[in-house]
């Protein structure tokens, strides 16, 4: 997965989107590097997701903050 957001050429965050065969969009693995948190990167990532998936019903699969965790959607 390539960085979806950069700050001064340094990866700041990323996210993954999916479109399924039924016309739903999914948002997974939204993450912001620790050193870039509280700088608007997450909001920018989510606005890009909503723009990319405009017009589709969208599901956000959330996890707890921190290292790799188990998603709450199954």
PDB file of C-alpha atoms in Angstrom:
ATOM      1  CA  UNK A   1       0.000   0.000   0.000  1.00  0.00           C
ATOM      2  CA  UNK A   2       1.501   3.347  -1.026  1.00  0.00           C
ATOM      3  CA  UNK A   3       1.195   6.394   1.221  1.00  0.00           C
ATOM      4  CA  UNK A   4      -1.981   8.322   0.439  1.00  0.00           C
ATOM      5  CA  UNK A   5      -0.778  11.392   2.320  1.00  0.00           C
ATOM      6  CA  UNK A   6       2.658  12.952   2.547  1.00  0.00           C
ATOM      7  CA  UNK A   7       4.066  15.876   4.504  1.00  0.00           C
ATOM      8  CA  UNK A   8       7.183  17.456   2.997  1.00  0.00           C
ATOM      9  CA  UNK A   9       7.862  14.265   1.016  1.00  0.00           C
ATOM     10  CA  UNK A  10       7.570  11.995   4.061  1.00  0.00           C
ATOM     11  CA  UNK A  11       4.767   9.402   4.295  1.00  0.00           C
ATOM     12  CA  UNK A  12       2.166  10.720   6.747  1.00  0.00           C
ATOM     13  CA  UNK A  13      -0.756   8.305   6.370  1.00  0.00           C
ATOM     14  CA  UNK A  14      -2.649   5.912   4.177  1.00  0.00           C
ATOM     15  CA  UNK A  15      -6.035   4.259   3.644  1.00  0.00           C
ATOM     16  CA  UNK A  16      -7.533   1.549   1.496  1.00  0.00           C
ATOM     17  CA  UNK A  17     -10.883   1.651  -0.294  1.00  0.00           C
ATOM     18  CA  UNK A  18     -12.842  -1.165  -1.901  1.00  0.00           C
ATOM     19  CA  UNK A  19     -15.885  -1.259  -4.174  1.00  0.00           C
ATOM     20  CA  UNK A  20     -17.795  -4.519  -4.132  1.00  0.00           C
ATOM     21  CA  UNK A  21     -19.953  -6.110  -6.814  1.00  0.00           C
ATOM     22  CA  UNK A  22     -23.134  -4.970  -5.027  1.00  0.00           C
ATOM     23  CA  UNK A  23     -22.320  -1.257  -5.239  1.00  0.00           C
ATOM     24  CA  UNK A  24     -20.993  -0.756  -1.698  1.00  0.00           C
ATOM     25  CA  UNK A  25     -17.774   1.018  -0.787  1.00  0.00           C
ATOM     26  CA  UNK A  26     -15.517   0.004   2.082  1.00  0.00           C
ATOM     27  CA  UNK A  27     -12.864   1.945   3.973  1.00  0.00           C
ATOM     28  CA  UNK A  28     -10.083  -0.022   5.645  1.00  0.00           C
ATOM     29  CA  UNK A  29      -6.729   0.596   7.282  1.00  0.00           C
ATOM     30  CA  UNK A  30      -6.920   4.350   7.712  1.00  0.00           C
ATOM     31  CA  UNK A  31      -3.747   5.222   9.559  1.00  0.00           C
ATOM     32  CA  UNK A  32      -1.699   8.304  10.299  1.00  0.00           C
ATOM     33  CA  UNK A  33       1.936   8.026  11.303  1.00  0.00           C
ATOM     34  CA  UNK A  34       2.371   8.959  14.960  1.00  0.00           C
ATOM     35  CA  UNK A  35       4.569  11.984  14.242  1.00  0.00           C
ATOM     36  CA  UNK A  36       1.884  13.425  11.905  1.00  0.00           C
ATOM     37  CA  UNK A  37      -1.146  13.019  14.182  1.00  0.00           C
ATOM     38  CA  UNK A  38      -3.231  16.061  15.162  1.00  0.00           C
ATOM     39  CA  UNK A  39      -2.210  17.858  11.948  1.00  0.00           C
ATOM     40  CA  UNK A  40      -5.325  17.238   9.819  1.00  0.00           C
ATOM     41  CA  UNK A  41      -3.935  14.235   7.923  1.00  0.00           C
ATOM     42  CA  UNK A  42      -6.751  11.885   8.990  1.00  0.00           C
ATOM     43  CA  UNK A  43      -9.416  14.366   7.920  1.00  0.00           C
ATOM     44  CA  UNK A  44      -7.714  14.837   4.572  1.00  0.00           C
ATOM     45  CA  UNK A  45      -7.571  11.068   4.070  1.00  0.00           C
ATOM     46  CA  UNK A  46     -11.267  10.646   4.901  1.00  0.00           C
ATOM     47  CA  UNK A  47     -12.300  13.502   2.570  1.00  0.00           C
ATOM     48  CA  UNK A  48     -10.387  11.781  -0.241  1.00  0.00           C
ATOM     49  CA  UNK A  49     -12.219   8.524   0.572  1.00  0.00           C
ATOM     50  CA  UNK A  50     -15.631  10.208   0.482  1.00  0.00           C
ATOM     51  CA  UNK A  51     -14.757  11.877  -2.811  1.00  0.00           C
ATOM     52  CA  UNK A  52     -13.523   8.597  -4.315  1.00  0.00           C
ATOM     53  CA  UNK A  53     -16.614   6.677  -3.183  1.00  0.00           C
ATOM     54  CA  UNK A  54     -19.155   9.469  -3.747  1.00  0.00           C
ATOM     55  CA  UNK A  55     -22.663   8.206  -4.346  1.00  0.00           C
ATOM     56  CA  UNK A  56     -22.070   4.772  -2.797  1.00  0.00           C
ATOM     57  CA  UNK A  57     -23.187   3.522   0.595  1.00  0.00           C
ATOM     58  CA  UNK A  58     -19.923   3.209   2.553  1.00  0.00           C
ATOM     59  CA  UNK A  59     -18.852   0.984   5.449  1.00  0.00           C
ATOM     60  CA  UNK A  60     -15.952   2.006   7.712  1.00  0.00           C
ATOM     61  CA  UNK A  61     -14.184  -0.926   9.321  1.00  0.00           C
ATOM     62  CA  UNK A  62     -12.727   0.522  12.537  1.00  0.00           C
ATOM     63  CA  UNK A  63     -10.024  -0.797  14.851  1.00  0.00           C
ATOM     64  CA  UNK A  64      -8.611   0.498  18.104  1.00  0.00           C
ATOM     65  CA  UNK A  65      -5.788   3.022  17.783  1.00  0.00           C
ATOM     66  CA  UNK A  66      -2.270   1.669  17.967  1.00  0.00           C
ATOM     67  CA  UNK A  67      -0.476  -1.323  16.470  1.00  0.00           C
ATOM     68  CA  UNK A  68      -2.224  -3.991  14.403  1.00  0.00           C
ATOM     69  CA  UNK A  69      -5.545  -4.875  15.997  1.00  0.00           C
ATOM     70  CA  UNK A  70      -8.571  -6.970  15.212  1.00  0.00           C
ATOM     71  CA  UNK A  71     -11.222  -5.084  13.177  1.00  0.00           C
ATOM     72  CA  UNK A  72     -14.553  -4.548  14.870  1.00  0.00           C
ATOM     73  CA  UNK A  73     -16.498  -5.366  11.689  1.00  0.00           C
ATOM     74  CA  UNK A  74     -16.797  -8.991  10.660  1.00  0.00           C
TER      75      UNK A  74
END
